[in-house]
Coordinates of C-alpha atoms and ligand atoms in Angstrom, one line a residue:
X300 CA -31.5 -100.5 46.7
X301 CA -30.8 -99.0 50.0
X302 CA -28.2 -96.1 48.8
X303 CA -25.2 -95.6 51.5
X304 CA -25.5 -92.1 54.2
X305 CA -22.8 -90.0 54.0
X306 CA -21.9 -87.7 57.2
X307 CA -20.2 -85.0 55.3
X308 CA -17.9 -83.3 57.4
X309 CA -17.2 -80.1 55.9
X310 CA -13.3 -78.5 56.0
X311 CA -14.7 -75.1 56.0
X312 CA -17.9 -75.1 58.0
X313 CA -18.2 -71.4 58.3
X314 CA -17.3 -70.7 55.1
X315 CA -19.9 -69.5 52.4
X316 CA -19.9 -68.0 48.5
X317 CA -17.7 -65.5 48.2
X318 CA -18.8 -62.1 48.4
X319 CA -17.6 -60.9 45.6
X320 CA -19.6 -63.7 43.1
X321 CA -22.2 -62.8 45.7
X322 CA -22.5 -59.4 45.2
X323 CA -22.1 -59.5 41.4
X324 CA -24.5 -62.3 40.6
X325 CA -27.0 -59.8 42.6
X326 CA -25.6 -56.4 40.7
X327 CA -26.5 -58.7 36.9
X328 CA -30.3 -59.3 38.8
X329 CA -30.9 -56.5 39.4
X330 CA -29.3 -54.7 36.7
X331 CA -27.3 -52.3 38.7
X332 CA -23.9 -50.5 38.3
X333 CA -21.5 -53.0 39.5
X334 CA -18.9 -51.2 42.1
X335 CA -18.9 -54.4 44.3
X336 CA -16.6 -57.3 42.9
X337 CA -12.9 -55.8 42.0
X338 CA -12.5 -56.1 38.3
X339 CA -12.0 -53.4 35.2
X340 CA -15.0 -52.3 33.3
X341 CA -13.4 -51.2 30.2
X342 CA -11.5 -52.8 27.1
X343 CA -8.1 -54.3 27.6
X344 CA -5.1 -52.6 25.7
X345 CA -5.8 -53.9 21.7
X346 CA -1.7 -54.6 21.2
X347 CA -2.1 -57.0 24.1
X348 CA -5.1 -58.9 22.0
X349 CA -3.3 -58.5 19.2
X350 CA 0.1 -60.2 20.9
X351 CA -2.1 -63.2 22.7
X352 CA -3.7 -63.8 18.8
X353 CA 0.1 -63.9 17.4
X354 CA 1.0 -66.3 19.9
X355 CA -2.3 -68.3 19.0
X356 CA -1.7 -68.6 15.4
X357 CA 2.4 -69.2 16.1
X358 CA 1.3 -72.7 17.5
X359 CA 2.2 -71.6 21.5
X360 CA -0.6 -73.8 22.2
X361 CA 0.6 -76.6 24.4
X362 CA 1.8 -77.0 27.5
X363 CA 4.0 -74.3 29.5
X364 CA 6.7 -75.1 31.5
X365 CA 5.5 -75.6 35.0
X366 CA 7.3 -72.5 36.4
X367 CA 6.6 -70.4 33.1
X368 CA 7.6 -69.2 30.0
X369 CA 11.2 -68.6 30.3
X370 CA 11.3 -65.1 28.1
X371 CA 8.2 -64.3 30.7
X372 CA 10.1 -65.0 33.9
X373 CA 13.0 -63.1 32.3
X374 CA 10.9 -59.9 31.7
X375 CA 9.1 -60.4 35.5
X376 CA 13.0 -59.9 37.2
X377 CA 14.3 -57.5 34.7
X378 CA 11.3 -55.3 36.1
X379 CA 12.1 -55.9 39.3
X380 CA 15.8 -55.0 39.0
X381 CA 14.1 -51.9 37.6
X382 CA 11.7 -50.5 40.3
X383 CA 12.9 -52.6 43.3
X384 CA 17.0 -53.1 42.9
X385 CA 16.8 -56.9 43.3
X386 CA 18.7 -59.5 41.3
X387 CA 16.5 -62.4 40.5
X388 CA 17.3 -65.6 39.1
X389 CA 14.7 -66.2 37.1
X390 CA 14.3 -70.1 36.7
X391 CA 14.9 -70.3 40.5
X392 CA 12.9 -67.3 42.3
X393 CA 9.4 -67.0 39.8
X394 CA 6.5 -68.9 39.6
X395 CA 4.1 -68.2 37.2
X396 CA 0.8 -68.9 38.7
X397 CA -3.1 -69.0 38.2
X398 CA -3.3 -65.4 39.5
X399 CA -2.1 -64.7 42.7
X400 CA -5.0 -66.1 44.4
X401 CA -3.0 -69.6 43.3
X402 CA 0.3 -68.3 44.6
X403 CA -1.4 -67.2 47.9
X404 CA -2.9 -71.3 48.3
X405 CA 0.0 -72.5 47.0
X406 CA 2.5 -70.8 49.1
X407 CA 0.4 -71.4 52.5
X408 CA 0.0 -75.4 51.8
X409 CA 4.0 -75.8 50.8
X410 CA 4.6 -74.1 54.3
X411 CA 1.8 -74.1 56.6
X412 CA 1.7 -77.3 59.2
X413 CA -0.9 -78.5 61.3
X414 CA -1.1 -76.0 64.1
X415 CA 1.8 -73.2 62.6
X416 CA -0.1 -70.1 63.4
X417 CA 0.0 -67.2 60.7
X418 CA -0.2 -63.5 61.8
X419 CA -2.6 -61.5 59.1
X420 CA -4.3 -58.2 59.4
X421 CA -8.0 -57.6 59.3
X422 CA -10.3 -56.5 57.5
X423 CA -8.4 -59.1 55.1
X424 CA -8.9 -60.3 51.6
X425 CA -11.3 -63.7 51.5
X426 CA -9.2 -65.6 50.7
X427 CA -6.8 -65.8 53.1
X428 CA -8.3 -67.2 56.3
X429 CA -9.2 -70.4 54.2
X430 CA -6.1 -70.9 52.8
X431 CA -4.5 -70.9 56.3
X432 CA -7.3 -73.4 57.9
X433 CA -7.6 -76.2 55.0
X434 CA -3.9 -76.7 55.6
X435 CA -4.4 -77.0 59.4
X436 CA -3.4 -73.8 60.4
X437 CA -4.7 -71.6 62.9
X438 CA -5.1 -67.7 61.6
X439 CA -4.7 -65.0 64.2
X440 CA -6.4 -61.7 62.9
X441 CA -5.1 -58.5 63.9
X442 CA -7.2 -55.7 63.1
X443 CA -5.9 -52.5 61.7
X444 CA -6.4 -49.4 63.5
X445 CA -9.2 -46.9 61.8
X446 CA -9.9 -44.4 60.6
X447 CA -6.4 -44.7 58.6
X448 CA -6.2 -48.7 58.9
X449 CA -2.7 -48.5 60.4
X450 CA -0.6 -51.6 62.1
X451 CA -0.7 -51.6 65.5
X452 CA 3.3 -53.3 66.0
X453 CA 3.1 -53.7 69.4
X454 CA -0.1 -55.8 69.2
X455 CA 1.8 -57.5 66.5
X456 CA 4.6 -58.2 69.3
X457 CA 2.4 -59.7 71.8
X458 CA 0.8 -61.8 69.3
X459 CA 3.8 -63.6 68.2
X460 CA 4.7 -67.3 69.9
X461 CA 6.7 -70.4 69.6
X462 CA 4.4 -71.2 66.8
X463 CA 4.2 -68.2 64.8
X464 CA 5.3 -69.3 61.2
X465 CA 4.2 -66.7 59.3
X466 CA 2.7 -63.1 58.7
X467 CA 0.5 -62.1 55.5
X468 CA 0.6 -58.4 54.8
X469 CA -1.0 -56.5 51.9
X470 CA 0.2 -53.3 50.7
X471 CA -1.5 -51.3 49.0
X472 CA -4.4 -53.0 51.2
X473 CA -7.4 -54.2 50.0
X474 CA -10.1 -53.1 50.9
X475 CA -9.2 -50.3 52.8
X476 CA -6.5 -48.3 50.4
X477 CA -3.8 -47.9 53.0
X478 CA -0.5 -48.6 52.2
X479 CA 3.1 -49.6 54.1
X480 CA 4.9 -46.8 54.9
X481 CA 9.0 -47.0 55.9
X482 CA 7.8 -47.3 59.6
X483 CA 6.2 -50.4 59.2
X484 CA 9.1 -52.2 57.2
X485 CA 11.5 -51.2 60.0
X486 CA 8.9 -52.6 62.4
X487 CA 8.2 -56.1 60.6
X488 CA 12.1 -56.3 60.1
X489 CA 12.9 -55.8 63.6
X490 CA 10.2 -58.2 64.5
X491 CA 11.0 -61.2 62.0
X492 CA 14.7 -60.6 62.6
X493 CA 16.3 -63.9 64.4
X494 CA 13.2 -65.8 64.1
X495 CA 11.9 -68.6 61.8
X496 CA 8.5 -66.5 60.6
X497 CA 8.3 -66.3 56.8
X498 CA 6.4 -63.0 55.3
X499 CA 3.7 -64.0 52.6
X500 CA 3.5 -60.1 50.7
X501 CA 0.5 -59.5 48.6
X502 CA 1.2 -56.9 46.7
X503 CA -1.0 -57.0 43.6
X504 CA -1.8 -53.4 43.5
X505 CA 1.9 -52.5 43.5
X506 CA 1.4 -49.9 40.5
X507 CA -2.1 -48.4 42.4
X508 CA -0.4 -45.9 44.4
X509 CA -1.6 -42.3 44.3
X510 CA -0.4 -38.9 45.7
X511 CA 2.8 -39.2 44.9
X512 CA 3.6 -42.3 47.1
X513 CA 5.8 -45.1 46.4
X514 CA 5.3 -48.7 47.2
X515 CA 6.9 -50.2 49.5
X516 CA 7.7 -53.6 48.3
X517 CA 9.0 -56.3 50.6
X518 CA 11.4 -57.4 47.5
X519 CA 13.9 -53.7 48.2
X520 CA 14.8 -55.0 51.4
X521 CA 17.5 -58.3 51.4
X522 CA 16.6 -59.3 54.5
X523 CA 12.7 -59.7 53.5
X524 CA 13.0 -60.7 50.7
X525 CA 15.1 -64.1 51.8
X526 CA 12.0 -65.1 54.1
X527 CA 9.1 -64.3 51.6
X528 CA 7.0 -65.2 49.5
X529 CA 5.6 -62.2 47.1
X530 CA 2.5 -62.5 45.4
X531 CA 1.4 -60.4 42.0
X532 CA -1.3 -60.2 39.5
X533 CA -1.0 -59.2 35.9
X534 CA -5.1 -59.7 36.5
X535 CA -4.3 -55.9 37.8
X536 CA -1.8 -54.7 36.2
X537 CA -2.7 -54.9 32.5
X538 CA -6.8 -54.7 33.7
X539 CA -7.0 -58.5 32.7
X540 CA -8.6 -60.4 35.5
X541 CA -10.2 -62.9 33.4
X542 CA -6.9 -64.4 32.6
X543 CA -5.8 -65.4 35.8
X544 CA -2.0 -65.0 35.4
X545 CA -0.1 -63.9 38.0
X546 CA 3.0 -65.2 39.9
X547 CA 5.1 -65.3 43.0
X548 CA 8.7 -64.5 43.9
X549 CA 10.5 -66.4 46.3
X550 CA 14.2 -67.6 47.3
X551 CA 15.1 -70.8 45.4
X552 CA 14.6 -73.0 48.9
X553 CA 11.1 -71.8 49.2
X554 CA 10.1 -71.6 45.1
X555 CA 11.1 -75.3 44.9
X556 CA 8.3 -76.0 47.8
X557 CA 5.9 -73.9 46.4
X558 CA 6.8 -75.8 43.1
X559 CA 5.9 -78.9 44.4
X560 CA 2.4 -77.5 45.4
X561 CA 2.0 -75.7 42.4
X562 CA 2.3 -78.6 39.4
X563 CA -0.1 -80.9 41.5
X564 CA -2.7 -78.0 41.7
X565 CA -2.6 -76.2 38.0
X566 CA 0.6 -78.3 36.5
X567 CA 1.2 -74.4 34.6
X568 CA -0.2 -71.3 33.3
X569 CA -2.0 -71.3 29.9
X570 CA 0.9 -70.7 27.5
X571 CA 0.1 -67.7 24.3
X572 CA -0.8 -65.1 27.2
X573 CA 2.5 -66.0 29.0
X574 CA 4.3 -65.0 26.1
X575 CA 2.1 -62.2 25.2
X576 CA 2.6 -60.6 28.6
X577 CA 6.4 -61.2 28.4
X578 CA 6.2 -59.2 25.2
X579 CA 3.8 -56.3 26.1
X580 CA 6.3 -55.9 29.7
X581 CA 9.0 -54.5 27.3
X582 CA 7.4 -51.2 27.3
X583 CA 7.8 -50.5 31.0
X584 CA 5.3 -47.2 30.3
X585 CA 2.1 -49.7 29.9
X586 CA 2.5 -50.0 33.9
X587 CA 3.9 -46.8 34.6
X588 CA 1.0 -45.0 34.2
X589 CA -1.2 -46.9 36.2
X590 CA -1.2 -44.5 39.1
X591 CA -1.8 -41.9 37.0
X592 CA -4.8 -43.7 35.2
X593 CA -6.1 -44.7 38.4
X594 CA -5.6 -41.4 40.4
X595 CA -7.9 -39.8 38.3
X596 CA -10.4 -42.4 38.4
X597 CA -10.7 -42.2 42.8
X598 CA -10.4 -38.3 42.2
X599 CA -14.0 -38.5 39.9
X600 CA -15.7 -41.1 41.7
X601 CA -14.6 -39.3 45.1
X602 CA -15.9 -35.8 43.7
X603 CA -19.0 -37.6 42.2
X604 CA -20.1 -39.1 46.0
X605 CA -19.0 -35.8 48.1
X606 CA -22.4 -34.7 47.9
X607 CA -23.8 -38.0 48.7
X608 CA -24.4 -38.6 52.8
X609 CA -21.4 -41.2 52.4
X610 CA -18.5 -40.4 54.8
X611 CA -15.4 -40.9 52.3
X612 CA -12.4 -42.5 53.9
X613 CA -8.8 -42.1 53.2
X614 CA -7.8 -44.1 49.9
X615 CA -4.2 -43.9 49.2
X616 CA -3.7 -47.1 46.9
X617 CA -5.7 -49.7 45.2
X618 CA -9.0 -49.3 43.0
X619 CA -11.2 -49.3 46.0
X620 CA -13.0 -46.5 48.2
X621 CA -14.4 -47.1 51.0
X622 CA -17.8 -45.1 53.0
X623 CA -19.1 -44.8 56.2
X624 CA -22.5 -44.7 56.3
X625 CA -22.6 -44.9 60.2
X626 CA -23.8 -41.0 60.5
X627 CA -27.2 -41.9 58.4
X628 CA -28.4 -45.3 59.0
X629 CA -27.9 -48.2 61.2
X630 CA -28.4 -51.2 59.1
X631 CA -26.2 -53.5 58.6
X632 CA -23.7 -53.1 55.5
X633 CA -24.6 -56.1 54.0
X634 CA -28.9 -55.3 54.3
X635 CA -27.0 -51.5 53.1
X636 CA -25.2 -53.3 50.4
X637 CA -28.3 -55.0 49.1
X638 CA -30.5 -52.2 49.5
X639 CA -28.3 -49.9 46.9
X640 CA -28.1 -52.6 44.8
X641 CA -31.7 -53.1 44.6
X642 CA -33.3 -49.9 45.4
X643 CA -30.6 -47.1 44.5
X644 CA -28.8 -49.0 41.4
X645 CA -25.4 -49.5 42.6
X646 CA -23.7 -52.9 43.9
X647 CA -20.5 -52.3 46.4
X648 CA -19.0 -55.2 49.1
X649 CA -19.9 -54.6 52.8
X650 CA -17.1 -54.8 54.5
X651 CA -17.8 -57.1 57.6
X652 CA -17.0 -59.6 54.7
X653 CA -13.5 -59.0 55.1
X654 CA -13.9 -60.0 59.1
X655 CA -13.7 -63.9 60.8
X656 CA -15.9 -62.1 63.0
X657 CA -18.3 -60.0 60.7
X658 CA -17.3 -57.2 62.4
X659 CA -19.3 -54.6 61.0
X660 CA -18.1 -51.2 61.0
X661 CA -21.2 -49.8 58.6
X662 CA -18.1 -49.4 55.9
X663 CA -19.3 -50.0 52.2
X664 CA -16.4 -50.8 49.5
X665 CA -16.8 -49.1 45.9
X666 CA -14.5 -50.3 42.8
X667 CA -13.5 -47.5 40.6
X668 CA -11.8 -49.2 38.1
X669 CA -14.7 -48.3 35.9
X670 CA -15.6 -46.2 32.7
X671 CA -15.4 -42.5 34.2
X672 CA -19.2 -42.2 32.5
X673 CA -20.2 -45.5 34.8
X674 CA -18.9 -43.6 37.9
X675 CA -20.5 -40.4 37.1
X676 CA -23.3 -42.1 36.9
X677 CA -23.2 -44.0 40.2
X678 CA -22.2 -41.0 41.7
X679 CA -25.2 -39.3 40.4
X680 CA -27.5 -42.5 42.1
X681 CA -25.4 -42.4 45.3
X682 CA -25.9 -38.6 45.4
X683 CA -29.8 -39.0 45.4
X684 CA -30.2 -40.2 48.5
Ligands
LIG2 N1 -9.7 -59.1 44.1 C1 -11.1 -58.7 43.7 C2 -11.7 -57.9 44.8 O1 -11.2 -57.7 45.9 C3 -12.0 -59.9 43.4 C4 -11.4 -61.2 43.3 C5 -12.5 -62.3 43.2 O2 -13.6 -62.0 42.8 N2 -12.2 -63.5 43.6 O3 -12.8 -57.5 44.6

């Protein structure tokens, strides 16, 4: 029988594996020190086992609410209220969500037409740009100004039009550590004011802040906050990637769209870790320290490279450091990237990755959120060179 030709026409042409299953599928080959994909190499606290186990055995085994657990929404704005001085209502303004990968897609489809441009920053997480094109959109990258990846406003200016519907920032930014400062909240206000452009905030390494600084979340400011979207990750928070909860804060008008998208794409989040994370966010000190805890992770990784021909860029936030290798070599960073992996024993991201354009700056990104003994040791390898 004559089977039927298909002409597949693909939504995202250009679009590949993403670099970070990439990059770890070749750091488990080649049995290197994984530094590449973003997640924790260490245990998870034991009381927050221990509380997803109770919840288990208590029978919490069926179906969430599609939002959430209500005691878990109520911890999320209690928190809030805490660090940011916002009053959320929490059955109309949180959305628990399959990490805030989920919230990101979610958010873009419920507001994103065909043709609505949407400002974003480069070198940009992966997994924006697709969000923004399978619902028709058109991205328009700005790239941030090096060496300290800073927002250039008045390019933001010129780039706004008629069919600007929304910007994505990232703060602390990933991959390249810099974070918002009160500048660039008075710029982005002053910009957004009087216009229809909602803010889509990522702001999953909220608690990865070092040197003393303070995030700078879009929920502090009223006038933000009722045009946005903010996206967060207990992935990061509580070092729990695998569990894929996170969620997103929004005004009631905009949580009711993103609603609608969200319980057609996961219906809800699995239900014993909501409640186990509800309970564990009591102690507010189990995120407190997180700067702390990481600070002294990018100290000993930094201090374990200096003597490696890496150049070290600034890293003010996040668990990620980034290198210049431009000074030594002029491969690309992705041939770079694979040659440490296979040849020196250590697996980062190239950065280009993080460009619709592959731009490739020679910049390598290392993950820190490793056992100190793992980044001694890499920083031994790296050293070697
Ligand atoms: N956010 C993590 C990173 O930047 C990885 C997320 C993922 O693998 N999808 O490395």
């Amino acid at each position: 029988m004559a089977s039927m030709q298909f002409t597949l026409q693909s939504k995202l042409p250009s679009v590949g594996t993403t670099i970070f299953t990439v990059m770890t599928r070749m750091a488990n080959e080649y049995g290197a020190i994984n530094l590449s994909q973003g997640f924790p190499g260490y245990e998870i606290d034991g009381d927050l086992k221990a509380l997803v186990d109770k919840y288990i055995v208590a029978g919490e085994n069926q179906y969430a609410p599609l939002a959430g657990v209500p005691d878990l929404l109520e911890a999320i704005a209690e928190k809030k209220k805490q660090l940011y001085g916002c009053e959320l209502d929490p059955q109309e303004e949180i959305t628990i969500t399959h990490g805030a990968t989920e919230g990101i897609f979610s958010g873009v489809t419920a507001l994103i037409h065909p043709g609505d441009e949407v400002i974003y920053f480069e070198p940009a997480y992966d997994a924006y740009l697709p969000a923004i094109q399978l619902n028709g959109g058109v991205g328009v990258p700005i790239r941030l100004k090096g060496p300290d990846y800073r927002i250039d406003w008045s390019q933001v200016r010129q780039a706004v039009s008629p069919k600007t519907k929304m910007i994505m920032v990232n703060s602390p930014h990933n991959p390249t550590g810099s974070i918002w400062t009160k500048s660039d909240v008075a710029h982005l206000r002053e910009l957004v004011e009087r216009t229809e452009i909602y803010i889509l905030s990522d702001e999953v390494y909220q608690h990865v802040i070092f040197d003393g600084l303070l995030h700078e979340s879009i929920l502090s400011y009223p006038d933000l906050r009722s045009r946005a979207l903010v996206t967060m990750s207990f992935g990061k928070t509580f070092h729990a990637t695998g569990w894929r909860v996170g969620y997103t804060i929004a005004p009631p008008e905009l949580t009711r769209e993103l609603r609608k998208v969200h319980q057609f794409n996961t219906f809800s989040i699995n239900r014993p870790f909501q409640h186990a994370l509800a309970e564990y966010l009591q102690r507010p000190e189990r995120y407190q320290m997180l700067s702390e805890f990481f600070q002294q992770k990018r100290d000993l990784f930094r201090a374990a490279i200096a003597d490696s021909p890496f150049e070290l860029l600034a890293c003010s936030g996040t668990y990620f450091q980034s290198v210049s290798y431009r000074q030594f070599s002029d491969k690309s960073d992705m041939d770079m990237a694979v040659w440490l992996t296979k040849e020196i024993g250590v697996a980062c991201i190239p950065v280009s990755a993080f460009y619709s354009d592959d731009t490739d700056e020679r910049i390598l990104r290392f993950c820190f959120a490793k056992e100190d003994s793992v980044l001694t040791e890499a920083g031994k390898r790296l050293s070697a060179l």
